[in-house]
Every structure is written in structure tokens, then in C-alpha cells.
Amino acid sequence: MRMRYVRNLSTGFRSRSATKGATSKPQPSSSSSNSLCLSELQEDFTLSSLKLKRLSDSDDSASGVFKHISSIFHAGKPVKQPDSEKIDGAKEFERVPNLSWLSSISQNNILLQRKEQSHKKKQKYVFEVTQENRFQKLVEVCGKMLGPEATLELFGKLGRETDVKGYNALVEMCIDKARQTDDEDIPIELGKVFNLFKSMREQGLELQEQTYRPLLLYIIDMHMVEEFQFFYVIIKEGNPSSVSRLGYYEMLLWLRVNNEEKIQGICNYIAENDSEDISHIRENYLLALCESERTEEILKLLEIIDIKNLSSVESVAVVFQALGRLILEPLAEKFLFYFKNSDHEAHNITNFIACYAVSIPNLSVEDVIKKFKDLHQRLEVSPSSSSYQKIILHSCALHKVHVALDIVKEMCEAGLTLSTDVLHSILQICDETSEYNLVHQIFFTICRYNLESNDETFRSMINLFLKMKDVEGAYKMLDDLEELNLKPTTWMYKCFREWMNLNQVKAVLV
């Protein structure tokens, strides 16, 4: 049976050796030796790879250029001006005879200067992004090698505090390890997460959902009710505004452990309290229920909650997905017409239709598309690129590549564009289903409708040609790159090399 440890959280988690023995007792942590307070870890050395010198913009200005050139043509002597007037570089040029060409020179200098400043700003942005990614990677590597607590201590000594992204990575490492470890070692990993949250609070960082979400989902999966209640308090103290969102995870927990009393208690509380103060927590309870099969409770809440007043279109989409999964078509149509009559954006309505249609269970792709088109016709709205792409991805998930390509052609004929990510999904399914010959149709569609593509697109298509043993067609793809202003990459040539090496090995074996 899994060992409980909640009472040990406030005084320090058990060490690995303590959890191994039945007679071992938890040892309280020493504040002088085990504290993770980063403000107390002061050292005089730094990590040079993390302390890079930042670029600075030039302080020159257009007026400075004018003054500089003007002083040159006046032998370094400033032109006398009344005290009440300020020197105007442009007027100075007008007073100099036969020097009209200087205006074009000065303008060119200004343009060059602006271009240089723009280049420096771009360099600074690239530098900052590169530095952040490098530091993030370093945190992840140290976390895997040293563990989260030692990583925090290391960077604290180096004078570099970990940011939110770094903490997120360390939390996910602990949860991944907890999923792979034995029951008796789970408290150790959760204890590390507790210390990470504690360190974030000491550093002044707020506990956001992206940080605590992996932990709560793991606790819910493992049916850890006491542990959830403990971390609920910790998260609420670290971010009081998270109470509404925590309601979503609370409902997921009671659904997971089938606690009927808690579920009904929450639903009754929502029904009896219709104030604006609990609107957000009411919405989060509804979103959690929409991930379940509890039709009765969902219908009960939808009678109370005005779906048009949900906080985001993403929340509304979740509701339509639930209506499709539970085959509640009359209610779905009622809400769709409600949005239509409320002059809601047509772009959102067509996405709601797609979310509903693709969620209907045991429906063939052809029937999903028919339902998709029928609802658009009844509501008198046109499909958008994003709603079409939902249907395409749904077709790919069911390995119906031919159907997906038909939808691509239909949306392109309607003047809509296809994203490269969806295009790559189609190519990936062609590879997985061994329908390599469809690469001809895909390439024709790209050229005919001038679809956006990149190096990865052509690398995938070259790979499909080679798997058909159509080397000539693959080489022709390299020539076609020039027409699209693209250049062959080493990855593309690597496809040829790997294919040739593989076939040489096969020839030897034969």
C-alpha cells in the first residue's frame, strides 16, 4: 500500500534511504544546511557563459549628422545665430550655395544609420532569445544530472536565479520521475516539487497554471486525495487568483475517484448561487464536467450558465466538443443559432461547428464532413481556414489521406490558405500509411495553389519519392526548389545518402 507522507511536508520530506526501511523515521531538515532560500546563497564567482555582454544602440541622431556636416563646411566655426533661435541643420544647408547634393548625401547617411540601428536591434533581440534558450537548456541539463534542488543551489551560488520556465522544466522532471518510480519513492519526488514551489515564493515568482498543472494532473491520476488537498493550499497561498482555476482540477479529482457526494455538492452549490462572484469557478467546474460522461450534470449546469458569457472561445469549444461526444445535437444546434442571432463572429461559429462534428463518436469521415457542411448551410456561414483544417486533421487521424486532400482542394478553391503544419501532418500520414504515391498530388496542389512550404516540406516529399524508389522524381524536387526561391539543405542530401547506403546493404545481403 502506498505510504502516506502529508504530515511530513511542512517539516521536510523523507530522504530516499528513510523511505526504504520500515523502521526509519523522517528527519527534520536543518535550516542552516538544507535551506533553498536563494537570497542567502551569495558567492563572488559568476558563470561567464551566462553573463554575456549586451549590445547597445547608437546614440547618434539625424540632427547630429546635420550639425556634423555643417561644421565641416564652415571650417569648424559655428554660424552665429540669435540667442533665441536654435541651430537648424536643414536651414544651414540651404544657406550654403551650390551644395544641394549634400541633401541627398545626408539623407543617405540617415538611411544607412537607421538601417544599422535596425540591424543592431535585431542582433540584440536574437542575442536575448539565444541567451534565454541557452540558459533554459542549461537548467534542464543540470536538472537531469544534479536534481532540481542541487540545480537551484548551484545557480543561486552563481548569482543567476532560475526563471519561471526553468522552474517549469524542473517540476516536469520531478513528475516524470515520479511516474517511473516505485510507490515508496513517490513522496521524495513530490517533496522536491514542494521545495521548488517554496523557492519560487521566496524568489517572488507567482505560481501559475503552467507550473502546477503537471503536478495536479499526476496527483489526480494517482487518486491522491490528501496530497491534492495539501498542494491546493500551497498553490492558493502562492497565487490567490488561482482559486477559480483550481476548481477545475478539484472537479477532475472527484470525477476520477467517483466521489458522488462531492460532485453533487458542487453542482448544488452552483445551482443555489448565481452571483457574479462565482461565475469563473462555475465555468471551470463545467469545463471539468465536459471531460466526463455525466450528461445529467452537464445539462443541469448549462441551464444555469449562459454559454455566451464564458470567458473565452476555447471554453465554448470545449462545451461543443462535449455536446458532440454525448450526441446532444438538439442542444448543439440551439447554441449555434443562439450565437448566430447574437451577431457573434462567423469565424468562431464555424469553428464551433467543426469542434462539434469531429467529436461525434462512431461517425465515418464522410458523415462528419456531411454534418459539417449541413450545419454551415443551415446557419448560413462559410467555413474558415481553421475549421477546414480541423476536418483535415480529423481525416488524417483516421488515416483517410485521400479525403484530407479533397478537403484541401476545396478550401483552396474557396480562396483559403493551408498552414504548413497541417501540410506536414498530411505528409506524415502518407508515410505512416505507406501511401507514398500521393506525394505527386500533394506537390501538384502546392504548385497550383501556391501553398506555403519550407525546407521541411520538401525534405518530407523527397523522402516519399525515395521510398517509392523514384530517384529521378526526388532529384527533380531539388530543381523545383529554385522556382520557389528555396535552396537544398544538408538534410535533403542526407535523405539521398541514407537511401543509397540502405540499398547498397540490401544488394550485398541479396
C-alpha positions as semicolon CSV with decimal commas, in nm:
position;residue;x (nm);y (nm);z (nm)
1;M;0,000;0,000;0,000
2;R;0,128;0,346;-0,084
3;M;0,281;0,521;0,216
4;R;0,130;0,848;0,331
5;Y;0,352;1,144;0,398
6;V;0,139;1,458;0,405
7;R;0,216;1,538;0,767
8;N;0,587;1,543;0,684
9;L;0,559;1,808;0,415
10;S;0,584;2,112;0,640
11;T;0,893;1,984;0,821
12;G;1,080;1,826;0,532
13;F;1,030;1,515;0,318
14;R;1,188;1,185;0,396
15;S;1,515;1,104;0,231
16;R;1,542;0,813;-0,012
17;S;1,714;0,597;0,248
18;A;1,439;0,672;0,500
19;T;1,165;0,551;0,270
20;K;1,342;0,223;0,204
21;G;1,332;0,097;0,564
22;A;1,019;0,016;0,758
23;T;1,160;0,137;1,091
24;S;1,322;0,457;0,970
25;K;1,175;0,785;1,084
26;P;1,157;1,113;0,893
27;Q;1,436;1,350;0,987
28;P;1,358;1,721;1,015
29;S;1,557;1,931;0,772
30;S;1,817;2,173;0,906
31;S;1,753;2,537;0,807
32;S;2,129;2,603;0,808
33;S;2,220;2,320;0,573
34;N;1,917;2,239;0,359
35;S;1,751;2,580;0,306
36;L;1,686;2,667;-0,059
37;C;1,648;3,040;0,005
38;L;1,840;3,178;-0,292
39;S;1,890;3,518;-0,132
40;E;2,122;3,364;0,129
41;L;2,347;3,194;-0,127
42;Q;2,598;3,471;-0,208
43;E;2,926;3,388;-0,386
44;D;3,188;3,602;-0,562
45;F;3,222;3,395;-0,879
46;T;3,000;3,405;-1,191
47;L;2,932;3,181;-1,485
48;S;3,083;3,356;-1,783
49;S;2,873;3,161;-2,033
50;L;2,558;3,311;-1,880
51;K;2,684;3,669;-1,831
52;L;2,717;3,788;-2,187
53;K;2,767;4,150;-2,274
54;R;2,458;4,309;-2,421
55;L;2,463;4,511;-2,737
56;S;2,379;4,882;-2,715
57;D;2,212;5,105;-2,971
58;S;2,392;5,403;-3,119
59;D;2,313;5,743;-2,971
60;D;2,364;5,927;-3,299
61;S;2,064;6,111;-3,438
62;A;1,969;6,276;-3,767
63;S;2,018;6,623;-3,621
64;G;2,368;6,525;-3,511
65;V;2,454;6,427;-3,868
66;F;2,335;6,761;-3,996
67;K;2,537;6,953;-3,736
68;H;2,848;6,748;-3,803
69;I;2,845;6,803;-4,180
70;S;2,754;7,168;-4,137
71;S;3,054;7,227;-3,912
72;I;3,285;7,074;-4,171
73;F;3,178;7,318;-4,442
74;H;3,214;7,617;-4,210
75;A;3,574;7,535;-4,118
76;G;3,468;7,429;-3,771
77;K;3,326;7,772;-3,690
78;P;2,963;7,773;-3,581
79;V;2,729;8,004;-3,768
80;K;2,615;8,291;-3,550
81;Q;2,253;8,274;-3,461
82;P;2,033;8,488;-3,239
83;D;2,025;8,357;-2,885
84;S;1,654;8,290;-2,913
85;E;1,699;8,062;-3,215
86;K;1,820;7,705;-3,222
87;I;2,054;7,575;-3,489
88;D;1,857;7,401;-3,763
89;G;2,079;7,172;-3,968
90;A;1,844;7,171;-4,268
91;K;1,839;7,554;-4,288
92;E;2,218;7,563;-4,266
93;F;2,238;7,356;-4,583
94;E;2,005;7,597;-4,761
95;R;2,239;7,888;-4,681
96;V;2,537;7,716;-4,840
97;P;2,539;7,785;-5,221
98;N;2,582;7,510;-5,482
99;L;2,569;7,233;-5,223
100;S;2,226;7,091;-5,299
101;W;2,386;6,750;-5,347
102;L;2,464;6,746;-4,975
103;S;2,097;6,695;-4,903
104;S;2,095;6,361;-5,081
105;I;2,421;6,264;-4,907
106;S;2,280;6,347;-4,566
107;Q;1,959;6,158;-4,642
108;N;2,161;5,855;-4,750
109;N;2,362;5,875;-4,428
110;I;2,043;5,891;-4,227
111;L;1,900;5,590;-4,409
112;L;2,222;5,397;-4,357
113;Q;2,223;5,491;-3,992
114;R;1,863;5,381;-3,945
115;K;1,938;5,055;-4,122
116;E;2,237;5,000;-3,893
117;Q;2,029;5,074;-3,585
118;S;1,759;4,833;-3,706
119;H;2,026;4,568;-3,761
120;K;2,163;4,623;-3,411
121;K;1,816;4,595;-3,259
122;K;1,764;4,270;-3,447
123;Q;2,101;4,146;-3,321
124;K;2,002;4,236;-2,966
125;Y;1,671;4,050;-2,998
126;V;1,840;3,741;-3,143
127;F;2,102;3,761;-2,868
128;E;1,841;3,782;-2,593
129;V;1,640;3,490;-2,733
130;T;1,956;3,282;-2,782
131;Q;2,076;3,362;-2,431
132;E;1,738;3,266;-2,282
133;N;1,724;2,938;-2,476
134;R;2,082;2,858;-2,379
135;F;2,013;2,919;-2,012
136;Q;1,692;2,716;-2,031
137;K;1,881;2,426;-2,185
138;L;2,149;2,453;-1,918
139;V;1,885;2,436;-1,643
140;E;1,735;2,123;-1,799
141;V;2,073;1,952;-1,833
142;C;2,171;2,036;-1,475
143;G;1,830;1,924;-1,351
144;K;1,878;1,581;-1,507
145;M;2,235;1,544;-1,384
146;L;2,216;1,703;-1,037
147;G;1,847;1,705;-0,949
148;P;1,624;2,011;-0,903
149;E;1,736;2,114;-0,554
150;A;2,107;2,096;-0,635
151;T;2,042;2,287;-0,958
152;L;1,873;2,572;-0,771
153;E;2,157;2,582;-0,521
154;L;2,417;2,584;-0,798
155;F;2,261;2,874;-0,988
156;G;2,199;3,058;-0,665
157;K;2,570;3,043;-0,584
158;L;2,647;3,165;-0,934
159;G;2,424;3,466;-0,884
160;R;2,174;3,361;-1,150
161;E;1,822;3,295;-1,027
162;T;1,606;3,048;-1,219
163;D;1,308;3,196;-1,401
164;V;0,957;3,055;-1,435
165;K;1,047;2,847;-1,741
166;G;1,335;2,691;-1,553
167;Y;1,109;2,601;-1,261
168;N;0,852;2,454;-1,501
169;A;1,116;2,228;-1,651
170;L;1,234;2,114;-1,307
171;V;0,878;2,042;-1,191
172;E;0,809;1,834;-1,501
173;M;1,131;1,638;-1,440
174;C;1,014;1,551;-1,089
175;I;0,671;1,441;-1,213
176;D;0,819;1,232;-1,495
177;K;1,046;1,060;-1,246
178;A;0,755;1,004;-1,004
179;R;0,561;0,829;-1,281
180;Q;0,852;0,593;-1,339
181;T;0,943;0,519;-0,977
182;D;0,806;0,286;-0,710
183;D;0,533;0,392;-0,469
184;E;0,774;0,429;-0,179
185;D;0,986;0,680;-0,373
186;I;0,695;0,896;-0,491
187;P;0,698;1,112;-0,174
188;I;1,061;1,203;-0,247
189;E;0,975;1,349;-0,588
190;L;0,666;1,528;-0,456
191;G;0,879;1,667;-0,177
192;K;1,114;1,814;-0,438
193;V;0,817;1,980;-0,608
194;F;0,711;2,125;-0,273
195;N;1,058;2,274;-0,226
196;L;1,050;2,415;-0,580
197;F;0,721;2,590;-0,506
198;K;0,866;2,718;-0,182
199;S;1,172;2,853;-0,363
200;M;0,952;3,027;-0,620
201;R;0,762;3,207;-0,347
202;E;1,086;3,314;-0,178
203;Q;1,206;3,447;-0,512
204;G;0,883;3,643;-0,558
205;L;0,754;3,436;-0,850
206;E;0,383;3,362;-0,875
207;L;0,263;3,004;-0,910
208;Q;0,090;2,992;-1,249
209;E;-0,107;2,707;-1,403
210;Q;0,173;2,611;-1,640
211;T;0,383;2,534;-1,331
212;Y;0,135;2,344;-1,113
213;R;-0,067;2,172;-1,387
214;P;0,168;1,869;-1,431
215;L;0,167;1,810;-1,055
216;L;-0,211;1,824;-1,011
217;L;-0,279;1,603;-1,313
218;Y;-0,037;1,343;-1,176
219;I;-0,194;1,356;-0,830
220;I;-0,540;1,317;-0,984
221;D;-0,427;1,022;-1,197
222;M;-0,288;0,856;-0,885
223;H;-0,611;0,919;-0,679
224;M;-0,411;1,109;-0,414
225;V;-0,687;1,299;-0,235
226;E;-0,486;1,406;0,072
227;E;-0,192;1,517;-0,140
228;F;-0,423;1,721;-0,363
229;Q;-0,571;1,898;-0,063
230;F;-0,224;1,980;0,069
231;F;-0,094;2,126;-0,258
232;Y;-0,427;2,304;-0,313
233;V;-0,349;2,516;-0,008
234;I;0,013;2,571;-0,115
235;I;-0,088;2,688;-0,464
236;K;-0,366;2,912;-0,334
237;E;-0,123;3,080;-0,096
238;G;0,129;3,126;-0,378
239;N;-0,134;3,266;-0,615
240;P;-0,468;3,368;-0,458
241;S;-0,617;3,444;-0,802
242;S;-0,584;3,075;-0,896
243;V;-0,881;2,966;-0,680
244;S;-1,123;2,964;-0,973
245;R;-0,892;2,758;-1,192
246;L;-0,821;2,518;-0,906
247;G;-1,192;2,440;-0,911
248;Y;-1,140;2,273;-1,249
249;Y;-0,881;2,034;-1,103
250;E;-1,091;1,978;-0,791
251;M;-1,384;1,858;-1,002
252;L;-1,149;1,637;-1,207
253;L;-1,032;1,476;-0,883
254;W;-1,383;1,395;-0,757
255;L;-1,474;1,260;-1,100
256;R;-1,163;1,046;-1,104
257;V;-1,228;0,891;-0,761
258;N;-1,605;0,871;-0,820
259;N;-1,693;1,075;-0,513
260;E;-2,065;1,127;-0,578
261;E;-2,119;1,327;-0,263
262;K;-1,859;1,588;-0,360
263;I;-1,977;1,606;-0,723
264;Q;-2,342;1,658;-0,630
265;G;-2,244;1,902;-0,357
266;I;-2,060;2,121;-0,605
267;C;-2,344;2,107;-0,859
268;N;-2,598;2,203;-0,592
269;Y;-2,377;2,488;-0,473
270;I;-2,356;2,627;-0,828
271;A;-2,732;2,594;-0,874
272;E;-2,808;2,778;-0,549
273;N;-2,552;3,058;-0,601
274;D;-2,597;3,258;-0,920
275;S;-2,385;3,560;-0,828
276;E;-2,117;3,711;-1,050
277;D;-1,855;3,641;-0,785
278;I;-1,855;3,268;-0,858
279;S;-1,900;3,291;-1,236
280;H;-1,540;3,192;-1,310
281;I;-1,529;2,898;-1,071
282;R;-1,869;2,787;-1,206
283;E;-1,723;2,789;-1,558
284;N;-1,423;2,580;-1,451
285;Y;-1,647;2,322;-1,284
286;L;-1,843;2,300;-1,610
287;L;-1,526;2,255;-1,819
288;A;-1,418;1,967;-1,595
289;L;-1,758;1,801;-1,625
290;C;-1,740;1,837;-2,005
291;E;-1,448;1,594;-1,999
292;S;-1,668;1,330;-1,835
293;E;-1,971;1,130;-1,944
294;R;-2,204;1,287;-1,689
295;T;-2,474;1,412;-1,922
296;E;-2,720;1,492;-1,645
297;E;-2,483;1,721;-1,455
298;I;-2,366;1,893;-1,774
299;L;-2,722;1,967;-1,883
300;K;-2,802;2,094;-1,534
301;L;-2,516;2,345;-1,541
302;L;-2,588;2,455;-1,899
303;E;-2,936;2,556;-1,785
304;I;-2,778;2,789;-1,530
305;I;-2,473;2,916;-1,720
306;D;-2,512;3,144;-2,021
307;I;-2,274;2,984;-2,271
308;K;-2,228;3,318;-2,447
309;N;-2,077;3,462;-2,129
310;L;-1,796;3,206;-2,098
311;S;-1,457;3,370;-2,064
312;S;-1,306;3,252;-2,393
313;V;-1,388;3,090;-2,727
314;E;-1,168;2,800;-2,617
315;S;-1,405;2,732;-2,327
316;V;-1,705;2,740;-2,562
317;A;-1,524;2,499;-2,797
318;V;-1,482;2,254;-2,507
319;V;-1,857;2,264;-2,447
320;F;-1,931;2,189;-2,815
321;Q;-1,684;1,901;-2,807
322;A;-1,875;1,755;-2,513
323;L;-2,208;1,804;-2,692
324;G;-2,070;1,613;-2,991
325;R;-1,922;1,332;-2,781
326;L;-2,250;1,292;-2,589
327;I;-2,454;1,321;-2,912
328;L;-2,660;1,615;-2,784
329;E;-2,739;1,751;-3,130
330;P;-3,059;1,948;-3,045
331;L;-2,875;2,140;-2,774
332;A;-2,574;2,198;-3,001
333;E;-2,796;2,343;-3,274
334;K;-2,977;2,556;-3,017
335;F;-2,649;2,710;-2,900
336;L;-2,521;2,759;-3,257
337;F;-2,832;2,954;-3,355
338;Y;-2,805;3,145;-3,025
339;F;-2,458;3,264;-3,127
340;K;-2,578;3,335;-3,482
341;N;-2,870;3,550;-3,363
342;S;-2,641;3,730;-3,119
343;D;-2,427;3,855;-3,410
344;H;-2,135;3,650;-3,288
345;E;-1,831;3,638;-3,515
346;A;-1,884;3,393;-3,802
347;H;-1,522;3,276;-3,766
348;N;-1,594;3,146;-3,416
349;I;-1,926;2,988;-3,514
350;T;-1,768;2,782;-3,793
351;N;-1,500;2,662;-3,550
352;F;-1,769;2,558;-3,302
353;I;-1,937;2,357;-3,578
354;A;-1,609;2,180;-3,656
355;C;-1,544;2,105;-3,287
356;Y;-1,891;1,954;-3,257
357;A;-1,877;1,750;-3,580
358;V;-1,537;1,587;-3,525
359;S;-1,631;1,490;-3,168
360;I;-1,933;1,278;-3,263
361;P;-1,836;0,915;-3,191
362;N;-1,866;0,623;-3,432
363;L;-1,917;0,854;-3,730
364;S;-1,734;0,796;-4,058
365;V;-1,523;1,076;-4,204
366;E;-1,771;1,117;-4,487
367;D;-2,058;1,158;-4,239
368;V;-1,856;1,406;-4,031
369;I;-1,798;1,617;-4,342
370;K;-2,167;1,596;-4,433
371;K;-2,267;1,708;-4,083
372;F;-2,007;1,988;-4,105
373;K;-2,147;2,116;-4,436
374;D;-2,513;2,078;-4,342
375;L;-2,473;2,288;-4,027
376;H;-2,288;2,559;-4,220
377;Q;-2,567;2,567;-4,476
378;R;-2,840;2,588;-4,213
379;L;-2,662;2,866;-4,026
380;E;-2,567;3,043;-4,350
381;V;-2,199;3,079;-4,258
382;S;-1,891;2,991;-4,463
383;P;-1,619;2,758;-4,331
384;S;-1,294;2,924;-4,228
385;S;-0,938;2,802;-4,275
386;S;-0,916;2,688;-3,912
387;S;-1,245;2,494;-3,927
388;Y;-1,147;2,326;-4,255
389;Q;-0,813;2,232;-4,102
390;K;-0,987;2,067;-3,805
391;I;-1,168;1,842;-4,054
392;I;-0,841;1,772;-4,239
393;L;-0,658;1,675;-3,919
394;H;-0,953;1,457;-3,815
395;S;-0,931;1,278;-4,152
396;C;-0,557;1,230;-4,106
397;A;-0,610;1,088;-3,758
398;L;-0,833;0,823;-3,915
399;H;-0,576;0,765;-4,193
400;K;-0,813;0,897;-4,460
401;V;-0,550;1,087;-4,658
402;H;-0,748;1,092;-4,983
403;V;-1,038;1,260;-4,804
404;A;-0,800;1,509;-4,643
405;L;-0,658;1,606;-4,982
406;D;-1,007;1,656;-5,121
407;I;-1,080;1,899;-4,837
408;V;-0,750;2,079;-4,907
409;K;-0,852;2,128;-5,269
410;E;-1,198;2,250;-5,163
411;M;-1,062;2,509;-4,922
412;C;-0,801;2,629;-5,171
413;E;-1,072;2,672;-5,435
414;A;-1,256;2,889;-5,181
415;G;-0,950;3,114;-5,157
416;L;-0,844;2,994;-4,812
417;T;-0,488;2,906;-4,712
418;L;-0,343;2,590;-4,561
419;S;-0,086;2,610;-4,283
420;T;0,247;2,431;-4,323
421;D;0,184;2,238;-4,000
422;V;-0,130;2,079;-4,144
423;L;0,052;2,012;-4,471
424;H;0,327;1,833;-4,279
425;S;0,064;1,627;-4,095
426;I;-0,070;1,506;-4,429
427;L;0,282;1,412;-4,545
428;Q;0,345;1,230;-4,218
429;I;0,027;1,020;-4,255
430;C;0,126;0,938;-4,615
431;D;0,450;0,799;-4,475
432;E;0,282;0,608;-4,191
433;T;0,020;0,453;-4,419
434;S;0,274;0,379;-4,696
435;E;0,070;0,583;-4,945
436;Y;0,386;0,730;-5,092
437;N;0,237;0,786;-5,437
438;L;0,016;1,064;-5,301
439;V;0,325;1,287;-5,294
440;H;0,258;1,363;-5,664
441;Q;-0,086;1,500;-5,583
442;I;0,047;1,693;-5,284
443;F;0,323;1,856;-5,486
444;F;0,079;1,944;-5,764
445;T;-0,152;2,107;-5,509
446;I;0,135;2,309;-5,361
447;C;0,234;2,443;-5,702
448;R;-0,119;2,506;-5,830
449;Y;-0,242;2,698;-5,528
450;N;0,096;2,844;-5,430
451;L;0,075;2,693;-5,082
452;E;0,329;2,800;-4,825
453;S;0,608;2,546;-4,786
454;N;0,955;2,526;-4,639
455;D;1,264;2,306;-4,626
456;E;1,090;2,050;-4,405
457;T;0,807;2,019;-4,659
458;F;1,045;1,931;-4,942
459;R;1,256;1,705;-4,725
460;S;0,943;1,502;-4,645
461;M;0,838;1,488;-5,011
462;I;1,187;1,381;-5,122
463;N;1,174;1,106;-4,861
464;L;0,841;0,982;-5,003
465;F;0,983;0,979;-5,358
466;L;1,282;0,775;-5,244
467;K;1,058;0,526;-5,061
468;M;0,883;0,473;-5,396
469;K;1,232;0,423;-5,545
470;D;1,161;0,719;-5,773
471;V;1,510;0,868;-5,760
472;E;1,451;1,078;-6,070
473;G;1,143;1,236;-5,917
474;A;1,334;1,304;-5,595
475;Y;1,619;1,474;-5,782
476;K;1,367;1,681;-5,975
477;M;1,238;1,814;-5,642
478;L;1,579;1,975;-5,591
479;D;1,541;2,159;-5,923
480;D;1,191;2,271;-5,829
481;L;1,326;2,433;-5,514
482;E;1,485;2,712;-5,718
483;E;1,149;2,806;-5,867
484;L;1,016;2,856;-5,513
485;N;1,322;3,058;-5,403
486;L;1,441;2,778;-5,174
487;K;1,780;2,614;-5,154
488;P;1,862;2,247;-5,094
489;T;1,971;2,172;-4,739
490;T;2,206;1,915;-4,596
491;W;1,905;1,724;-4,462
492;M;1,774;1,680;-4,815
493;Y;2,104;1,540;-4,939
494;K;2,117;1,324;-4,628
495;C;1,794;1,157;-4,745
496;F;1,966;1,056;-5,070
497;R;2,277;0,932;-4,890
498;E;2,083;0,722;-4,639
499;W;1,864;0,576;-4,914
500;M;2,166;0,483;-5,128
501;N;2,352;0,329;-4,832
502;L;2,045;0,126;-4,737
503;N;2,006;-0,008;-5,089
504;Q;2,375;-0,098;-5,109
505;V;2,338;-0,302;-4,790
506;K;2,031;-0,476;-4,930
507;A;2,219;-0,557;-5,252
508;V;2,503;-0,717;-5,055
509;L;2,259;-0,921;-4,845
510;V;2,084;-1,047;-5,158
